[in-house]
Amino acid sequence: DIQMTQSPSSLSASVGDRVTITCQASQDISNYLNWYQQKPGKAPKLLIYDASNLETGVPSRFSGSGSGTDFTFTISSLQPEDIATYYCQQYDNLPRTFGPGTKVDIK
Amino acid sequence: EVQLVESGGGLVQPGGSLRLSCAASGFTFSSYEMNWVRQAPGKGLEWVSYISSSGSTIYYADSVKGRFTISRDNAKNSLYLQMNSLRAEDTAVYYCARDNLVGATLDYWGQGTLVTVSS
């Protein structure tokens, strides 16, 4: 199975700050990587697909980059409604695997 | 509007069975591949199973293979997960999720249904 790691596991930032999360795959997954946002008590929501494509309706402050084994997710200006846990997920190989998540809150 | 509504969760004893359902609306269900994903309390996300649009191709995570069966009824716009020989470690919120048409990306998720396996 492809193992996904994320760092940091949690972070605290101020409103307006730039926030960056990294995700690393245990082997080359090309750009077969998605990013999801999960707010407490809610289902995950797709934000970024194919590593860098913004899902329709998602604010442009969210972005993703990377390919191969190393990926980055960025919130350019953190907003209060961005409090959530963020997961990366690969779909290059079965089983699809998720990273352990990064919990983001407001300082 | 795309909607996925899960049902069928509840409390079951170890070794017992449960059948989850997911009712789909707002899109042409028969054209989309579907999945089940679960999340144990306080834990991360785990993909459980996949079924193609026609139902002819099915995959499972090793953790549920031989115990869980995914199926669908395109006439009823419904997805199912039959769970047998349940274990404490199967306790989780179970989400049904749709794959988008381009690739294996989970673009819509239901609200989830909680399965608790405990004596």
mmCIF file of C-alpha atoms in Angstrom:
data_model
loop_
_atom_site.group_PDB
_atom_site.id
_atom_site.type_symbol
_atom_site.label_atom_id
_atom_site.label_comp_id
_atom_site.label_asym_id
_atom_site.label_seq_id
_atom_site.Cartn_x
_atom_site.Cartn_y
_atom_site.Cartn_z
ATOM 1 C CA ASP A 1 0.000 0.000 0.000
ATOM 2 C CA ILE A 2 1.106 3.578 -0.624
ATOM 3 C CA GLN A 3 1.668 5.382 2.669
ATOM 4 C CA MET A 4 0.797 9.061 2.915
ATOM 5 C CA THR A 5 2.337 11.345 5.515
ATOM 6 C CA GLN A 6 1.391 14.917 6.334
ATOM 7 C CA SER A 7 3.072 17.658 8.286
ATOM 8 C CA PRO A 8 2.452 19.280 10.534
ATOM 9 C CA SER A 9 -0.189 17.223 12.345
ATOM 10 C CA SER A 10 -1.659 20.444 13.681
ATOM 11 C CA LEU A 11 -1.076 24.156 13.434
ATOM 12 C CA SER A 12 -2.376 27.362 14.868
ATOM 13 C CA ALA A 13 -2.284 30.549 12.822
ATOM 14 C CA SER A 14 -3.773 34.018 12.812
ATOM 15 C CA VAL A 15 -6.500 35.252 10.497
ATOM 16 C CA GLY A 16 -4.851 36.446 7.306
ATOM 17 C CA ASP A 17 -1.782 34.244 7.686
ATOM 18 C CA ARG A 18 -0.469 32.046 4.896
ATOM 19 C CA VAL A 19 -0.766 28.378 5.880
ATOM 20 C CA THR A 20 1.140 25.553 4.224
ATOM 21 C CA ILE A 21 0.661 21.804 4.677
ATOM 22 C CA THR A 22 2.899 19.203 3.104
ATOM 23 C CA CYS A 23 2.003 15.690 2.049
ATOM 24 C CA GLN A 24 4.454 12.992 1.055
ATOM 25 C CA ALA A 25 3.746 9.706 -0.676
ATOM 26 C CA SER A 26 5.838 6.578 -0.101
ATOM 27 C CA GLN A 27 6.240 6.161 -3.862
ATOM 28 C CA ASP A 28 5.714 8.153 -7.038
ATOM 29 C CA ILE A 29 2.016 8.890 -7.536
ATOM 30 C CA SER A 30 2.412 11.382 -10.394
ATOM 31 C CA ASN A 31 -0.304 14.002 -9.771
ATOM 32 C CA TYR A 32 -2.944 11.537 -8.536
ATOM 33 C CA LEU A 33 -3.518 13.431 -5.330
ATOM 34 C CA ASN A 34 -6.539 15.180 -3.839
ATOM 35 C CA TRP A 35 -7.044 17.461 -0.844
ATOM 36 C CA TYR A 36 -10.137 17.390 1.351
ATOM 37 C CA GLN A 37 -11.402 19.646 4.116
ATOM 38 C CA GLN A 38 -13.369 18.209 7.011
ATOM 39 C CA LYS A 39 -15.080 20.433 9.540
ATOM 40 C CA PRO A 40 -16.060 18.959 12.923
ATOM 41 C CA GLY A 41 -19.077 16.692 12.676
ATOM 42 C CA LYS A 42 -19.277 17.075 8.905
ATOM 43 C CA ALA A 43 -18.394 15.010 5.872
ATOM 44 C CA PRO A 44 -15.175 15.702 3.998
ATOM 45 C CA LYS A 45 -15.335 18.184 1.137
ATOM 46 C CA LEU A 46 -13.175 18.073 -1.984
ATOM 47 C CA LEU A 47 -11.033 21.183 -2.394
ATOM 48 C CA ILE A 48 -8.208 20.276 -4.803
ATOM 49 C CA TYR A 49 -8.024 17.414 -7.314
ATOM 50 C CA ASP A 50 -5.148 16.146 -9.435
ATOM 51 C CA ALA A 51 -2.725 17.932 -7.092
ATOM 52 C CA SER A 52 -3.377 21.463 -8.292
ATOM 53 C CA ASN A 53 -6.879 21.851 -9.704
ATOM 54 C CA LEU A 54 -9.364 23.866 -7.679
ATOM 55 C CA GLU A 55 -12.775 22.223 -7.375
ATOM 56 C CA THR A 56 -15.650 24.346 -8.663
ATOM 57 C CA GLY A 57 -16.969 26.748 -6.043
ATOM 58 C CA VAL A 58 -13.913 26.510 -3.773
ATOM 59 C CA PRO A 59 -12.394 29.891 -2.839
ATOM 60 C CA SER A 60 -9.236 30.810 -4.686
ATOM 61 C CA ARG A 61 -7.271 31.239 -1.434
ATOM 62 C CA PHE A 62 -6.876 27.461 -1.509
ATOM 63 C CA SER A 63 -4.236 25.996 -3.791
ATOM 64 C CA GLY A 64 -2.183 22.880 -4.299
ATOM 65 C CA SER A 65 1.047 21.956 -6.017
ATOM 66 C CA GLY A 66 3.498 19.123 -6.464
ATOM 67 C CA SER A 67 3.975 15.855 -8.275
ATOM 68 C CA GLY A 68 5.741 12.576 -7.762
ATOM 69 C CA THR A 69 6.084 12.123 -4.010
ATOM 70 C CA ASP A 70 5.954 15.649 -2.586
ATOM 71 C CA PHE A 71 2.907 17.876 -2.461
ATOM 72 C CA THR A 72 1.918 21.159 -0.878
ATOM 73 C CA PHE A 73 -1.446 22.605 0.100
ATOM 74 C CA THR A 74 -1.702 26.331 0.810
ATOM 75 C CA ILE A 75 -4.271 28.682 2.243
ATOM 76 C CA SER A 76 -3.073 32.101 1.130
ATOM 77 C CA SER A 77 -4.992 34.063 3.755
ATOM 78 C CA LEU A 78 -6.500 32.039 6.598
ATOM 79 C CA GLN A 79 -10.141 32.795 7.372
ATOM 80 C CA PRO A 80 -12.146 31.798 10.481
ATOM 81 C CA GLU A 81 -14.296 29.449 8.390
ATOM 82 C CA ASP A 82 -11.168 27.498 7.385
ATOM 83 C CA ILE A 83 -10.960 25.862 10.816
ATOM 84 C CA ALA A 84 -10.932 22.187 9.883
ATOM 85 C CA THR A 85 -8.823 19.115 9.388
ATOM 86 C CA TYR A 86 -7.238 18.756 5.967
ATOM 87 C CA TYR A 87 -6.450 15.402 4.365
ATOM 88 C CA CYS A 88 -4.437 14.475 1.326
ATOM 89 C CA GLN A 89 -5.403 11.301 -0.551
ATOM 90 C CA GLN A 90 -3.749 9.360 -3.349
ATOM 91 C CA TYR A 91 -5.564 7.435 -6.048
ATOM 92 C CA ASP A 92 -2.636 6.178 -8.097
ATOM 93 C CA ASN A 93 -2.955 2.674 -6.639
ATOM 94 C CA LEU A 94 -5.520 0.677 -4.748
ATOM 95 C CA PRO A 95 -6.197 0.890 -1.923
ATOM 96 C CA ARG A 96 -6.790 4.612 -2.044
ATOM 97 C CA THR A 97 -5.050 5.960 1.018
ATOM 98 C CA PHE A 98 -5.380 9.150 3.005
ATOM 99 C CA GLY A 99 -2.849 11.086 4.969
ATOM 100 C CA PRO A 100 -3.383 11.267 8.742
ATOM 101 C CA GLY A 101 -4.712 14.814 8.533
ATOM 102 C CA THR A 102 -3.617 18.283 9.586
ATOM 103 C CA LYS A 103 -5.790 20.107 12.087
ATOM 104 C CA VAL A 104 -5.866 23.866 11.506
ATOM 105 C CA ASP A 105 -7.146 26.332 14.065
ATOM 106 C CA ILE A 106 -7.017 30.033 14.771
ATOM 107 C CA LYS A 107 -4.452 31.483 17.128
ATOM 108 C CA GLU B 1 -28.390 19.335 -6.270
ATOM 109 C CA VAL B 2 -26.378 16.197 -5.635
ATOM 110 C CA GLN B 3 -27.484 14.405 -2.479
ATOM 111 C CA LEU B 4 -26.238 11.228 -0.859
ATOM 112 C CA VAL B 5 -28.101 10.058 2.229
ATOM 113 C CA GLU B 6 -26.834 7.083 4.225
ATOM 114 C CA SER B 7 -28.940 4.994 6.554
ATOM 115 C CA GLY B 8 -28.838 1.688 8.377
ATOM 116 C CA GLY B 9 -26.220 2.383 11.013
ATOM 117 C CA GLY B 10 -26.639 1.434 14.642
ATOM 118 C CA LEU B 11 -25.401 -0.675 17.517
ATOM 119 C CA VAL B 12 -24.529 -4.295 16.742
ATOM 120 C CA GLN B 13 -22.776 -7.013 18.711
ATOM 121 C CA PRO B 14 -19.420 -8.404 17.631
ATOM 122 C CA GLY B 15 -19.960 -11.083 15.014
ATOM 123 C CA GLY B 16 -23.232 -9.517 13.925
ATOM 124 C CA SER B 17 -24.357 -8.072 10.610
ATOM 125 C CA LEU B 18 -25.653 -4.775 9.347
ATOM 126 C CA ARG B 19 -26.677 -3.421 5.940
ATOM 127 C CA LEU B 20 -26.014 0.187 5.085
ATOM 128 C CA SER B 21 -27.861 2.025 2.337
ATOM 129 C CA CYS B 22 -27.083 5.209 0.459
ATOM 130 C CA ALA B 23 -29.861 6.949 -1.452
ATOM 131 C CA ALA B 24 -28.629 9.116 -4.298
ATOM 132 C CA SER B 25 -30.416 11.984 -5.995
ATOM 133 C CA GLY B 26 -29.674 15.019 -8.132
ATOM 134 C CA PHE B 27 -27.532 13.189 -10.672
ATOM 135 C CA THR B 28 -27.622 10.208 -13.035
ATOM 136 C CA PHE B 29 -26.640 7.573 -10.486
ATOM 137 C CA SER B 30 -26.131 4.815 -13.064
ATOM 138 C CA SER B 31 -23.313 6.798 -14.707
ATOM 139 C CA TYR B 32 -21.131 7.139 -11.622
ATOM 140 C CA GLU B 33 -18.749 4.905 -9.737
ATOM 141 C CA MET B 34 -19.339 4.853 -5.997
ATOM 142 C CA ASN B 35 -17.414 4.172 -2.812
ATOM 143 C CA TRP B 36 -17.709 3.626 0.910
ATOM 144 C CA VAL B 37 -15.238 5.404 3.186
ATOM 145 C CA ARG B 38 -15.189 5.131 6.980
ATOM 146 C CA GLN B 39 -13.848 7.107 9.877
ATOM 147 C CA ALA B 40 -13.348 5.616 13.338
ATOM 148 C CA PRO B 41 -14.145 7.984 16.218
ATOM 149 C CA GLY B 42 -11.455 10.643 16.470
ATOM 150 C CA LYS B 43 -9.428 9.032 13.682
ATOM 151 C CA GLY B 44 -8.662 9.632 10.021
ATOM 152 C CA LEU B 45 -10.337 8.481 6.834
ATOM 153 C CA GLU B 46 -10.143 4.933 5.487
ATOM 154 C CA TRP B 47 -11.358 3.907 2.038
ATOM 155 C CA VAL B 48 -13.436 0.722 2.327
ATOM 156 C CA SER B 49 -14.848 -0.303 -1.044
ATOM 157 C CA TYR B 50 -15.495 0.720 -4.668
ATOM 158 C CA ILE B 51 -18.088 -0.325 -7.231
ATOM 159 C CA SER B 52 -18.168 0.602 -10.902
ATOM 160 C CA SER B 53 -21.192 2.257 -12.483
ATOM 161 C CA SER B 54 -22.556 -1.055 -13.780
ATOM 162 C CA GLY B 55 -21.578 -3.005 -10.689
ATOM 163 C CA SER B 56 -19.289 -5.284 -12.672
ATOM 164 C CA THR B 57 -16.049 -4.179 -10.996
ATOM 165 C CA ILE B 58 -15.644 -4.180 -7.238
ATOM 166 C CA TYR B 59 -12.697 -3.598 -4.909
ATOM 167 C CA TYR B 60 -12.282 -3.848 -1.153
ATOM 168 C CA ALA B 61 -9.763 -2.790 1.449
ATOM 169 C CA ASP B 62 -7.942 -5.785 2.911
ATOM 170 C CA SER B 63 -9.406 -4.956 6.325
ATOM 171 C CA VAL B 64 -12.940 -5.808 5.148
ATOM 172 C CA LYS B 65 -12.364 -8.279 2.325
ATOM 173 C CA GLY B 66 -14.416 -11.428 2.784
ATOM 174 C CA ARG B 67 -16.699 -9.796 5.352
ATOM 175 C CA PHE B 68 -18.230 -6.798 3.547
ATOM 176 C CA THR B 69 -20.116 -6.780 0.241
ATOM 177 C CA ILE B 70 -20.783 -3.663 -1.807
ATOM 178 C CA SER B 71 -23.664 -3.580 -4.266
ATOM 179 C CA ARG B 72 -25.908 -1.140 -6.067
ATOM 180 C CA ASP B 73 -29.377 -0.945 -7.590
ATOM 181 C CA ASN B 74 -29.324 1.603 -10.401
ATOM 182 C CA ALA B 75 -33.096 1.380 -10.822
ATOM 183 C CA LYS B 76 -33.490 2.514 -7.219
ATOM 184 C CA ASN B 77 -30.564 4.984 -7.247
ATOM 185 C CA SER B 78 -29.131 3.188 -4.250
ATOM 186 C CA LEU B 79 -25.795 1.934 -2.990
ATOM 187 C CA TYR B 80 -25.430 -0.721 -0.307
ATOM 188 C CA LEU B 81 -22.832 -2.156 2.043
ATOM 189 C CA GLN B 82 -23.565 -5.531 3.616
ATOM 190 C CA MET B 83 -21.333 -5.924 6.666
ATOM 191 C CA ASN B 84 -20.953 -9.376 8.232
ATOM 192 C CA SER B 85 -18.756 -10.745 11.019
ATOM 193 C CA LEU B 86 -18.457 -7.276 12.470
ATOM 194 C CA ARG B 87 -15.609 -6.470 14.830
ATOM 195 C CA ALA B 88 -15.030 -3.714 17.361
ATOM 196 C CA GLU B 89 -12.536 -2.138 14.971
ATOM 197 C CA ASP B 90 -15.301 -1.678 12.386
ATOM 198 C CA THR B 91 -16.847 0.966 14.644
ATOM 199 C CA ALA B 92 -16.901 4.122 12.552
ATOM 200 C CA VAL B 93 -18.947 6.654 10.665
ATOM 201 C CA TYR B 94 -19.512 5.210 7.198
ATOM 202 C CA TYR B 95 -19.754 7.636 4.277
ATOM 203 C CA CYS B 96 -20.878 6.905 0.762
ATOM 204 C CA ALA B 97 -18.986 8.991 -1.760
ATOM 205 C CA ARG B 98 -19.247 9.510 -5.493
ATOM 206 C CA ASP B 99 -16.302 9.334 -7.886
ATOM 207 C CA ASN B 100 -16.207 12.132 -10.401
ATOM 208 C CA LEU B 101 -16.423 11.245 -14.076
ATOM 209 C CA VAL B 102 -12.809 12.119 -14.830
ATOM 210 C CA GLY B 103 -10.904 10.036 -12.320
ATOM 211 C CA ALA B 104 -10.977 8.400 -8.914
ATOM 212 C CA THR B 105 -11.781 11.593 -7.041
ATOM 213 C CA LEU B 106 -14.438 11.585 -4.341
ATOM 214 C CA ASP B 107 -16.353 14.701 -5.312
ATOM 215 C CA TYR B 108 -19.537 14.313 -3.238
ATOM 216 C CA TRP B 109 -20.014 12.694 0.158
ATOM 217 C CA GLY B 110 -23.029 11.804 2.221
ATOM 218 C CA GLN B 111 -23.424 12.932 5.833
ATOM 219 C CA GLY B 112 -22.448 9.514 7.152
ATOM 220 C CA THR B 113 -24.052 6.868 9.329
ATOM 221 C CA LEU B 114 -22.535 5.629 12.598
ATOM 222 C CA VAL B 115 -21.897 1.935 13.113
ATOM 223 C CA THR B 116 -21.002 0.859 16.643
ATOM 224 C CA VAL B 117 -19.845 -2.693 17.253
ATOM 225 C CA SER B 118 -19.987 -3.474 20.941
ATOM 226 C CA SER B 119 -21.368 -6.016 23.363
#
